[in-house]
mmCIF file of C-alpha atoms (C1' of nucleotides) in Angstrom:
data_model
loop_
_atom_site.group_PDB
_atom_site.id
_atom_site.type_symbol
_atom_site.label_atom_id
_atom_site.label_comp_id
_atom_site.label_asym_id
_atom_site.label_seq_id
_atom_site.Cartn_x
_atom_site.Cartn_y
_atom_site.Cartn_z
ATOM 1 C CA UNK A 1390 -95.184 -53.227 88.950
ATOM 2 C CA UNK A 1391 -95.103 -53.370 85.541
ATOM 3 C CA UNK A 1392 -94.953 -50.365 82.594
ATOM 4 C CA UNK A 1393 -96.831 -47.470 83.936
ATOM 5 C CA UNK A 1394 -96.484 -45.408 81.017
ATOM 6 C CA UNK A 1395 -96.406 -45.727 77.477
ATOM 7 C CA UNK A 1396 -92.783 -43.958 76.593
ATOM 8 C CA UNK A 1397 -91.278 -43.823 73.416
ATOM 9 C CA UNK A 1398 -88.686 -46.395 74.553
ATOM 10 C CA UNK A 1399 -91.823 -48.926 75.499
ATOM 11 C CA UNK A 1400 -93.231 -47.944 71.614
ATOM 12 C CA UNK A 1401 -89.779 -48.446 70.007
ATOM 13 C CA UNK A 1402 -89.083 -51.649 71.810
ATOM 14 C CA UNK A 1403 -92.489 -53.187 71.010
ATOM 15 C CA UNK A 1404 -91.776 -52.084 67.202
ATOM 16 C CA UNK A 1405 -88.730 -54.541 66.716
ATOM 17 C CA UNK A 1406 -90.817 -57.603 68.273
ATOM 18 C CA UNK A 1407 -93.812 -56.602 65.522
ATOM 19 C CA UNK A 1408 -91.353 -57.029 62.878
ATOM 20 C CA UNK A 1409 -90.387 -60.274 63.386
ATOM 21 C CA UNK A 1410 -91.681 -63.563 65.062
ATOM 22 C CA UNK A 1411 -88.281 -65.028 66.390
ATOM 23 C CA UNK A 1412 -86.271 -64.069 68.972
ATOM 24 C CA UNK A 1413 -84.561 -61.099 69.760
ATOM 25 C CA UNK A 1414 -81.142 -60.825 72.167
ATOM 26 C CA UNK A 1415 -80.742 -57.688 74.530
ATOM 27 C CA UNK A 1416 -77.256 -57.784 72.962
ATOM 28 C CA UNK A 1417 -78.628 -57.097 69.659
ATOM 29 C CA UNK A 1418 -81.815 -54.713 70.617
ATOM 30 C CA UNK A 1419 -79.043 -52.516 72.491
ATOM 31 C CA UNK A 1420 -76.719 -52.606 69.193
ATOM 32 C CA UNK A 1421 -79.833 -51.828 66.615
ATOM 33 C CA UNK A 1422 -81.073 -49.491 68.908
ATOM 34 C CA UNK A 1423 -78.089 -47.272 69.863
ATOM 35 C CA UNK A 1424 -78.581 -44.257 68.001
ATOM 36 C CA UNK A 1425 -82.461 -44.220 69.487
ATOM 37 C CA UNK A 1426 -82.191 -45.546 73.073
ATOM 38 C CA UNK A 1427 -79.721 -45.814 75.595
ATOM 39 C CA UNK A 1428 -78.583 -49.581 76.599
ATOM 40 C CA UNK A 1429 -79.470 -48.971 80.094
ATOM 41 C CA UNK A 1430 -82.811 -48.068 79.031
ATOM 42 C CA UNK A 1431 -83.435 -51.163 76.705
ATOM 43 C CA UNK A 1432 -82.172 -53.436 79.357
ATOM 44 C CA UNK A 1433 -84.660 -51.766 81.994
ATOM 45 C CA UNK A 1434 -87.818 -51.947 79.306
ATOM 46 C CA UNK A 1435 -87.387 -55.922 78.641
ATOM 47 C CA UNK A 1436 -87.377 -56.222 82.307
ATOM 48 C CA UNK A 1437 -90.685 -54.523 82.609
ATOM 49 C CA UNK A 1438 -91.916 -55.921 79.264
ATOM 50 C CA UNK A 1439 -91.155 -59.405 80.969
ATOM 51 C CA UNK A 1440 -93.161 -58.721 84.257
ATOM 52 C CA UNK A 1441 -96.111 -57.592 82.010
ATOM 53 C CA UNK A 1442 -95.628 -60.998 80.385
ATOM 54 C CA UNK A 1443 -95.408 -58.835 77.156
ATOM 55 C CA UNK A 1444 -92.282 -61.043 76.605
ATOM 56 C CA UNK A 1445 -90.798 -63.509 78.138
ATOM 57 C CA UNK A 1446 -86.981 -63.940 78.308
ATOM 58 C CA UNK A 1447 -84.613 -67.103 78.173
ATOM 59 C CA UNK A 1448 -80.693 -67.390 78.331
ATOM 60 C CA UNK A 1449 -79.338 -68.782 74.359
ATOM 61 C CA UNK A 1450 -76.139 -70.768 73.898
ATOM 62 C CA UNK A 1451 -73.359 -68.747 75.542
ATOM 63 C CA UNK A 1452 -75.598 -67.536 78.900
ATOM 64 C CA UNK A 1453 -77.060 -64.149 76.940
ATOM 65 C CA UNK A 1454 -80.482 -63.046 77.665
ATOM 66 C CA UNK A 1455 -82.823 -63.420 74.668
ATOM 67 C CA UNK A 1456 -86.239 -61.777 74.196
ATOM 68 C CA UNK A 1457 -89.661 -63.366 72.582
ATOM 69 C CA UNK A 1458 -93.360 -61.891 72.334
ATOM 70 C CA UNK A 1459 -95.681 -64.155 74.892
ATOM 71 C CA UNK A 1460 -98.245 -65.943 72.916
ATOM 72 C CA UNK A 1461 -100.236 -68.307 75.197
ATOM 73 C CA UNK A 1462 -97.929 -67.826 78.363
ATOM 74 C CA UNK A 1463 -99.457 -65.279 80.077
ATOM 75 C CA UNK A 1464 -102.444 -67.543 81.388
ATOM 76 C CA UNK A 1465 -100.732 -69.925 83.581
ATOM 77 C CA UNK A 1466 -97.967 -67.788 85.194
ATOM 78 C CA UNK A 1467 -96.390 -67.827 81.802
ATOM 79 C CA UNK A 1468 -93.002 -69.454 82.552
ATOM 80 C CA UNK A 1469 -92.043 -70.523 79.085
ATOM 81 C CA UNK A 1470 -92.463 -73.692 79.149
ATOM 82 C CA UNK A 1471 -92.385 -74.344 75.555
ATOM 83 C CA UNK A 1472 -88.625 -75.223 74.127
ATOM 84 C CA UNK A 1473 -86.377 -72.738 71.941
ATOM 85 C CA UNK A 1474 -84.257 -73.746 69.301
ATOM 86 C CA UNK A 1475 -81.251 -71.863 68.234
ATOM 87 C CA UNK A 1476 -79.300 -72.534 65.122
ATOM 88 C CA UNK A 1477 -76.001 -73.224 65.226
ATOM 89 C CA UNK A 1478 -75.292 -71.954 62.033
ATOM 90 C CA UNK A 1479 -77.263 -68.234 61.502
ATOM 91 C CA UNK A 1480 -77.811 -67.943 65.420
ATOM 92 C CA UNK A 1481 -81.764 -67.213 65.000
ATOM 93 C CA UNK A 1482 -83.586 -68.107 67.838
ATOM 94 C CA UNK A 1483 -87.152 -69.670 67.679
ATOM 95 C CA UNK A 1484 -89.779 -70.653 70.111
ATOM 96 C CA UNK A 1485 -90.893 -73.997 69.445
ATOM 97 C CA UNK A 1486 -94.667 -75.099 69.666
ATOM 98 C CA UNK A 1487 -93.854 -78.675 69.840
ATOM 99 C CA UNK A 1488 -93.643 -79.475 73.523
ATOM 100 C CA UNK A 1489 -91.599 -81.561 75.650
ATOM 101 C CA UNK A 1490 -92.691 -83.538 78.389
ATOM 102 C CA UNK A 1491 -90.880 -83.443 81.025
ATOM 103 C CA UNK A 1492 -91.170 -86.506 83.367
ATOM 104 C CA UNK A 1493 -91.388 -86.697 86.754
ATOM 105 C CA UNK A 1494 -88.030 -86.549 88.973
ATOM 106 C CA UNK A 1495 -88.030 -88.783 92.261
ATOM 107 C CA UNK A 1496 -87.624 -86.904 95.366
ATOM 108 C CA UNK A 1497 -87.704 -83.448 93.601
ATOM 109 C CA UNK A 1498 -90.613 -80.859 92.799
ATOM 110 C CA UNK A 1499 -89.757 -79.389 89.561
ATOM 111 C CA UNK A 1500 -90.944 -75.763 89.120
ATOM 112 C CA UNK A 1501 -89.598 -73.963 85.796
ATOM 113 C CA UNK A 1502 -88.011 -76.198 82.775
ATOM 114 C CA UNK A 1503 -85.749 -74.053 80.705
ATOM 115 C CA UNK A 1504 -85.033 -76.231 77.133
ATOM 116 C CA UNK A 1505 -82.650 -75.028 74.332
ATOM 117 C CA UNK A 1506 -82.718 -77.100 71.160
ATOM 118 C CA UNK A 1507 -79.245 -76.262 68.945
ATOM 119 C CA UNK A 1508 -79.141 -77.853 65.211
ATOM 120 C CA UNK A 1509 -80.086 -76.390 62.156
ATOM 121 C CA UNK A 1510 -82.839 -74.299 61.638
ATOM 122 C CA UNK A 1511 -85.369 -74.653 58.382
ATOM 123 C CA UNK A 1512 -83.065 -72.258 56.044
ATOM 124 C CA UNK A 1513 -79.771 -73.411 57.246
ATOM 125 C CA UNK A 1514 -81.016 -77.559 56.657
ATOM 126 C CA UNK A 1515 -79.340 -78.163 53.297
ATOM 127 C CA UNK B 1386 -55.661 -81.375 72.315
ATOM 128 C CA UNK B 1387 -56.395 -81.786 76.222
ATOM 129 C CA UNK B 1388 -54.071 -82.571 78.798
ATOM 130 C CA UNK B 1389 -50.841 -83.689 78.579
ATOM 131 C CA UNK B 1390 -49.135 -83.197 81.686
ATOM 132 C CA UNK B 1391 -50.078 -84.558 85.514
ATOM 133 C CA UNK B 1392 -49.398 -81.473 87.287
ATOM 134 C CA UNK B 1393 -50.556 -79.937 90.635
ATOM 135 C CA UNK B 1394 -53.719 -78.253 88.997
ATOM 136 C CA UNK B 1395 -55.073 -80.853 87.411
ATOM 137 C CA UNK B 1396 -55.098 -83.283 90.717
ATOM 138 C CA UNK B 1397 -56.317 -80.551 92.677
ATOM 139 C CA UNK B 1398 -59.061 -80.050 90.307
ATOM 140 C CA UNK B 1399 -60.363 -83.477 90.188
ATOM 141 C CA UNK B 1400 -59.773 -84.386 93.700
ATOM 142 C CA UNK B 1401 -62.894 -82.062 94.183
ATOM 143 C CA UNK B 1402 -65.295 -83.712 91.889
ATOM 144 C CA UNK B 1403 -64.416 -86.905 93.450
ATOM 145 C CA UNK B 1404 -65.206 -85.415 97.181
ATOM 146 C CA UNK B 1405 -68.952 -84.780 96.133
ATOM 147 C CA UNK B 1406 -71.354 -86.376 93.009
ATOM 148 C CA UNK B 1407 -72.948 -82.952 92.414
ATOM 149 C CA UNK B 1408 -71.861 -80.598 89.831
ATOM 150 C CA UNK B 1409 -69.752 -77.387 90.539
ATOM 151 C CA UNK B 1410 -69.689 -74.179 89.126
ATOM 152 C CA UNK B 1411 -66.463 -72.576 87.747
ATOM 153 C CA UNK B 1412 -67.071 -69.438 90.008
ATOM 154 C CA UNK B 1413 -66.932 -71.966 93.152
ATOM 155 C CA UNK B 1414 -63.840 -73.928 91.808
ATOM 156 C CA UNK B 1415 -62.432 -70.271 91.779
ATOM 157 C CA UNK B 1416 -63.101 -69.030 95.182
ATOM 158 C CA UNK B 1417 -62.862 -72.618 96.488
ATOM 159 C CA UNK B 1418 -59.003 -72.993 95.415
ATOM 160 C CA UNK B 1419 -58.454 -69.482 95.281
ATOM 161 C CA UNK B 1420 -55.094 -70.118 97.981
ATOM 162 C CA UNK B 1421 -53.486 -73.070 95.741
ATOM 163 C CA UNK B 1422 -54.737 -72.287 92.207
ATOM 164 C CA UNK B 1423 -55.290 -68.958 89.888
ATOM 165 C CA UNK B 1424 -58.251 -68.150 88.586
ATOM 166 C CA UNK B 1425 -57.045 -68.094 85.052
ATOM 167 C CA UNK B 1426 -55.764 -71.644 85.574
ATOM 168 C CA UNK B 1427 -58.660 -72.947 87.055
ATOM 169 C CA UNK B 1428 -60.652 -72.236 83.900
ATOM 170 C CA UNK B 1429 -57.820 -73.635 81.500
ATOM 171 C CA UNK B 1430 -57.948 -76.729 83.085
ATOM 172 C CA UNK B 1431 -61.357 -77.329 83.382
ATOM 173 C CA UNK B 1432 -61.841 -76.394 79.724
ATOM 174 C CA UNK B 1433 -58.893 -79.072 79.059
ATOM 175 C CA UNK B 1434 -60.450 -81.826 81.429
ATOM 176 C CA UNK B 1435 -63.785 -81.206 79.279
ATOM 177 C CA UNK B 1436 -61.679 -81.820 76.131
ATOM 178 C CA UNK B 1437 -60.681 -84.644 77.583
ATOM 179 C CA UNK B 1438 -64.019 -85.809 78.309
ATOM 180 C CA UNK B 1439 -63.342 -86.265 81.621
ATOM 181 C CA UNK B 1440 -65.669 -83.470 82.649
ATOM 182 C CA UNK B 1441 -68.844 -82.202 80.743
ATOM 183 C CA UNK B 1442 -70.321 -78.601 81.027
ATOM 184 C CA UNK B 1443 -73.631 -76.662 80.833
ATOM 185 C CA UNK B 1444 -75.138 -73.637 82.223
ATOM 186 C CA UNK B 1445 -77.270 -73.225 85.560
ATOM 187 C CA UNK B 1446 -79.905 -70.404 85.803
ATOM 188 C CA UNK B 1447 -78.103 -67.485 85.523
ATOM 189 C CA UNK B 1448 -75.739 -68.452 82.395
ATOM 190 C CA UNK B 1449 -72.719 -69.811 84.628
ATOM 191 C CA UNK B 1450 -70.628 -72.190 83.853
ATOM 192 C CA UNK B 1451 -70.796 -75.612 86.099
ATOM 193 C CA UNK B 1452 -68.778 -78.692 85.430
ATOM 194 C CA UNK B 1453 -69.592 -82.257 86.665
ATOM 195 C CA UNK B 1454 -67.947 -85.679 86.383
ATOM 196 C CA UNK B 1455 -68.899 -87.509 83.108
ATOM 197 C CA UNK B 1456 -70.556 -91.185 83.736
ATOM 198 C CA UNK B 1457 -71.414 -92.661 80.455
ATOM 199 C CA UNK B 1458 -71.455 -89.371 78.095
ATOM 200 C CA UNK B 1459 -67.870 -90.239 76.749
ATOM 201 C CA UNK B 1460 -68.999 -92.876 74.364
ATOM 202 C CA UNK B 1461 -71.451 -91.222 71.553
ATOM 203 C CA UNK B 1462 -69.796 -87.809 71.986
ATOM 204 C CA UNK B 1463 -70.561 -86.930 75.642
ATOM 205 C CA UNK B 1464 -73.070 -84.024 74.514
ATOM 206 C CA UNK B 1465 -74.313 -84.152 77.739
ATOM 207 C CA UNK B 1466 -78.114 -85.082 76.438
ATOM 208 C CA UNK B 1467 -78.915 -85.682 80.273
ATOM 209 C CA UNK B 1468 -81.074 -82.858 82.170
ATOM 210 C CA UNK B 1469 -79.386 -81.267 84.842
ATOM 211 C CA UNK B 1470 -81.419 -80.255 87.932
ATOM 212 C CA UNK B 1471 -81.008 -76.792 90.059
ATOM 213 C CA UNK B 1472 -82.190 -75.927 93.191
ATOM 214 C CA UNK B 1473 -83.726 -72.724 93.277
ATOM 215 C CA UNK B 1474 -83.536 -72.938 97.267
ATOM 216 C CA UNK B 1475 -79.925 -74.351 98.273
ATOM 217 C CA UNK B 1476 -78.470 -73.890 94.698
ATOM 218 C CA UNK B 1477 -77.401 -77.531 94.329
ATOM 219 C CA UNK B 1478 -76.776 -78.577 90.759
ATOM 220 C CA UNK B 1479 -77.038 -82.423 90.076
ATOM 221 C CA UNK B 1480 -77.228 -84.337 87.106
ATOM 222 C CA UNK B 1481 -80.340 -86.321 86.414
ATOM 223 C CA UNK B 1482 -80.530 -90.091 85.342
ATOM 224 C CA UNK B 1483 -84.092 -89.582 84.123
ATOM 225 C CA UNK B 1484 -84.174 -88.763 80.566
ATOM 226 C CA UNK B 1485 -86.227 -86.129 79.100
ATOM 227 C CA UNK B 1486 -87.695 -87.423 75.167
ATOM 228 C CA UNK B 1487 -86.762 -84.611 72.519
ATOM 229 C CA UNK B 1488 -89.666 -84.842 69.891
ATOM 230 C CA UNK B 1489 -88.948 -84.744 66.411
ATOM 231 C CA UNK B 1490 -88.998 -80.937 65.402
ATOM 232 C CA UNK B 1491 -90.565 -80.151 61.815
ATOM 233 C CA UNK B 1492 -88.038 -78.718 59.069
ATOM 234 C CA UNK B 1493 -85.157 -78.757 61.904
ATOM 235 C CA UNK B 1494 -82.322 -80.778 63.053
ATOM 236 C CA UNK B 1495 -81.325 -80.555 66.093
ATOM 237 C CA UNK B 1496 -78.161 -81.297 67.365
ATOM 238 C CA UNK B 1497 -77.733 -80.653 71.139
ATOM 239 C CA UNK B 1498 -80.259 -80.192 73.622
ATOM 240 C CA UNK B 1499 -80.066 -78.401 77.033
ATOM 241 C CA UNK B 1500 -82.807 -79.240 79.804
ATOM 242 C CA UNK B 1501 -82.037 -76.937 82.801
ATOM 243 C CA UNK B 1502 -85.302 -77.649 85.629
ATOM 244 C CA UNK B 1503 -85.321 -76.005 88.589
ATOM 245 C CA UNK B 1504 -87.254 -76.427 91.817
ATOM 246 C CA UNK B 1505 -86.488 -77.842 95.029
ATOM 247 C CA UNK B 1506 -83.797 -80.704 95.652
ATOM 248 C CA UNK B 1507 -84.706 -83.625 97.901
ATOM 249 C CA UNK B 1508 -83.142 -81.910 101.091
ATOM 250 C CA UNK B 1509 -85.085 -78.652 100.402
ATOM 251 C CA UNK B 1510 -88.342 -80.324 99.677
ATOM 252 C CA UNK B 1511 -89.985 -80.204 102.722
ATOM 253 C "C1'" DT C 356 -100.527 -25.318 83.587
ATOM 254 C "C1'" DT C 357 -98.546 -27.046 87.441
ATOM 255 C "C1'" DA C 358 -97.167 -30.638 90.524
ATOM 256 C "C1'" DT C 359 -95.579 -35.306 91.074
ATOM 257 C "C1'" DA C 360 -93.529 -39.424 90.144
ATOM 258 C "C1'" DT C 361 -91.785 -42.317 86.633
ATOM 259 C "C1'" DT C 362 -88.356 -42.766 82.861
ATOM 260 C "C1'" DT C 363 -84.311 -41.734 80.723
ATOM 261 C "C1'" DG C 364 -79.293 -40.929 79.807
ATOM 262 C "C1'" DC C 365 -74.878 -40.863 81.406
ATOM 263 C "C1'" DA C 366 -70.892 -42.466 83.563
ATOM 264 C "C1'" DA C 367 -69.060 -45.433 86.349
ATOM 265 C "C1'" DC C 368 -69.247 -49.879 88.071
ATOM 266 C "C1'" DT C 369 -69.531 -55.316 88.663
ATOM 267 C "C1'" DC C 370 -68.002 -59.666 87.764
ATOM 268 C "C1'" DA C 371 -67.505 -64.056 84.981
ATOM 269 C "C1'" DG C 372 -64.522 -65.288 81.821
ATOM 270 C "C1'" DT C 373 -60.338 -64.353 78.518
ATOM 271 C "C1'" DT C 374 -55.686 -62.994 76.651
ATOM 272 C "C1'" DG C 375 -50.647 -61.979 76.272
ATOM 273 C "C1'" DC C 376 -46.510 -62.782 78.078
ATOM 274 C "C1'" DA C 377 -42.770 -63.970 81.012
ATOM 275 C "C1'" DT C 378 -41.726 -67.628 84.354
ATOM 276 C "C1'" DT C 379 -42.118 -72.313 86.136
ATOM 277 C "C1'" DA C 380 -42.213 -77.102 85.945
ATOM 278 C "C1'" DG C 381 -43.345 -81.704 83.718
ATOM 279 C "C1'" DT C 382 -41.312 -85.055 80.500
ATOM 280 C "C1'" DA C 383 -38.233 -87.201 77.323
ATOM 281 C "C1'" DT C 384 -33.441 -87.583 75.940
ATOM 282 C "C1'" DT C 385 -28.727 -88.028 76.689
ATOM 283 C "C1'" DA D 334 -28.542 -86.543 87.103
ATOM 284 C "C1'" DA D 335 -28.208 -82.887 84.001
ATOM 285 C "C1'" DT D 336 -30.178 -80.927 79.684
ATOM 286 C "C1'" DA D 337 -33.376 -79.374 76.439
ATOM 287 C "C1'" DC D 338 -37.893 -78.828 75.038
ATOM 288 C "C1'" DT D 339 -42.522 -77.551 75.469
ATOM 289 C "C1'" DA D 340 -46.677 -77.410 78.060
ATOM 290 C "C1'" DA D 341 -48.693 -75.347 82.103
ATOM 291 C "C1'" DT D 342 -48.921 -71.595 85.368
ATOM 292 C "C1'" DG D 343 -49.386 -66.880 87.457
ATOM 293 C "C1'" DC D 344 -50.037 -62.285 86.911
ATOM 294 C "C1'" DA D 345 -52.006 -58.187 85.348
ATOM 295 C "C1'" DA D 346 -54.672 -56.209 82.344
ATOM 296 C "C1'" DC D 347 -58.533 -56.703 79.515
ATOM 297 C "C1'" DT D 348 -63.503 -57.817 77.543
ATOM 298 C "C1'" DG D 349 -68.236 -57.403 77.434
ATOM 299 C "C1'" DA D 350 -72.995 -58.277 79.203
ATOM 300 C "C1'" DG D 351 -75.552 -56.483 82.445
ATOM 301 C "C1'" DT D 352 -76.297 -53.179 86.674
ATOM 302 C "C1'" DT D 353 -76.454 -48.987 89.737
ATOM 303 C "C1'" DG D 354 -76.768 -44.122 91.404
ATOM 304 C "C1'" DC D 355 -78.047 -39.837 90.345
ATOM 305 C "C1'" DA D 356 -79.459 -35.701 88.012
ATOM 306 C "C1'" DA D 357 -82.296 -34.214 84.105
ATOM 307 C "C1'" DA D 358 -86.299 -35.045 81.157
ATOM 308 C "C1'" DT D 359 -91.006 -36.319 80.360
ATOM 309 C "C1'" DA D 360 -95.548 -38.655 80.883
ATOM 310 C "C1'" DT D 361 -99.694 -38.310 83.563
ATOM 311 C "C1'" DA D 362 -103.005 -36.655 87.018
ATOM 312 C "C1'" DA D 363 -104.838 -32.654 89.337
#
DNA sequence: TTATATTTGCAACTCAGTTGCATTAGTATT
DNA sequence: AATACTAATGCAACTGAGTTGCAAATATAA
């Protein structure tokens, strides 16, 4: 279904995503965003930001939900297929254009391919 | 630190990774031994029994924790750089032999990498 | 401007995983 | 075999990300 109308909430969300090109975690949208918008409500615009492949969403390190801008995804039912890298160091979360090929499992029809990359990121590499 | 003792929990524990190859998930261990073992111990162990290397973890599709038996990870520090595979119909998780190639990334090092796929398992592939 | 349905905020909830603490039980020593 | 020591366990209460139900607010179409 999708965003039906354009709220405040959709405006505000969409605003933090301009800003910046890396990833964003629901954790930390609801924290920046508490004086503004109410966590249910943040949680409930990602979701519909994510069926309007507006963003697409992956799980980080520890299982939390993290939040990028599609680029390319949305042609070819936009499962982010492309890797993220988090750094272990500053915790910023990137999507990565490189991609990685995934080969081909016996006996098994692989649909989605979720890939997190930890390390250190470009300002954390001494 | 890892385990010192061979008590109760720990046999318990491992006598169900030897009854099946597949991984488990903490939240089944739970439930599973809920009559002999508490929950609290459950997850202390399996932490410990990771430690140990005896186990290695990694999260399935929703951010929970499964455990499986490690083969040959405990040599170059058992970062489990093996893909694991999830069935998005029965649930199964196993852990893949096939490796997946993790291209050199530009201006990053990366440590760890996680390759979660997901589709349909060899019994649920019709 | 009104009617209608979608969005929002709030409070309370869910549930995987954790923590503090008193009790239990391995293990080494005598 | 009894003792002392310390790790492991159980319990209850907690944490925190994410969800749900419902009444009030607000965007949009008529």
């Amino acid at each position: 279904m999708g965003i039906l109308r354009k709220t405040k909430s959709v405006k505000i969300l969409l605003e933090e995503f301009d800003k910046k090109s890396s990833a964003i975690s629901a954790i930390t949208l609801v924290e920046r965003l508490a004086s503004e918008l109410n966590k249910t409500t943040v949680y409930r615009v990602l979701d519909k930001l994510e069926e309007d492949k507006v963003l697409h969403s992956f799980l980080g390190k520890n299982g939390h939900k993290w939040y990028a801008k599609c680029n390319g995804c949305s042609v070819s039912g936009h499962q982010d297929s492309h890797p993220h890298f988090q750094c272990s160091d500053c915790g910023k979360v990137d999507c990565l254009s490189t991609d990685v090929l995934i080969p081909k499992i016996p006996n098994r029809k692989v649909d989605v391919s979720q890939v997190l990359l930890q390390g250190k990121c470009e300002e954390c590499y001494v």
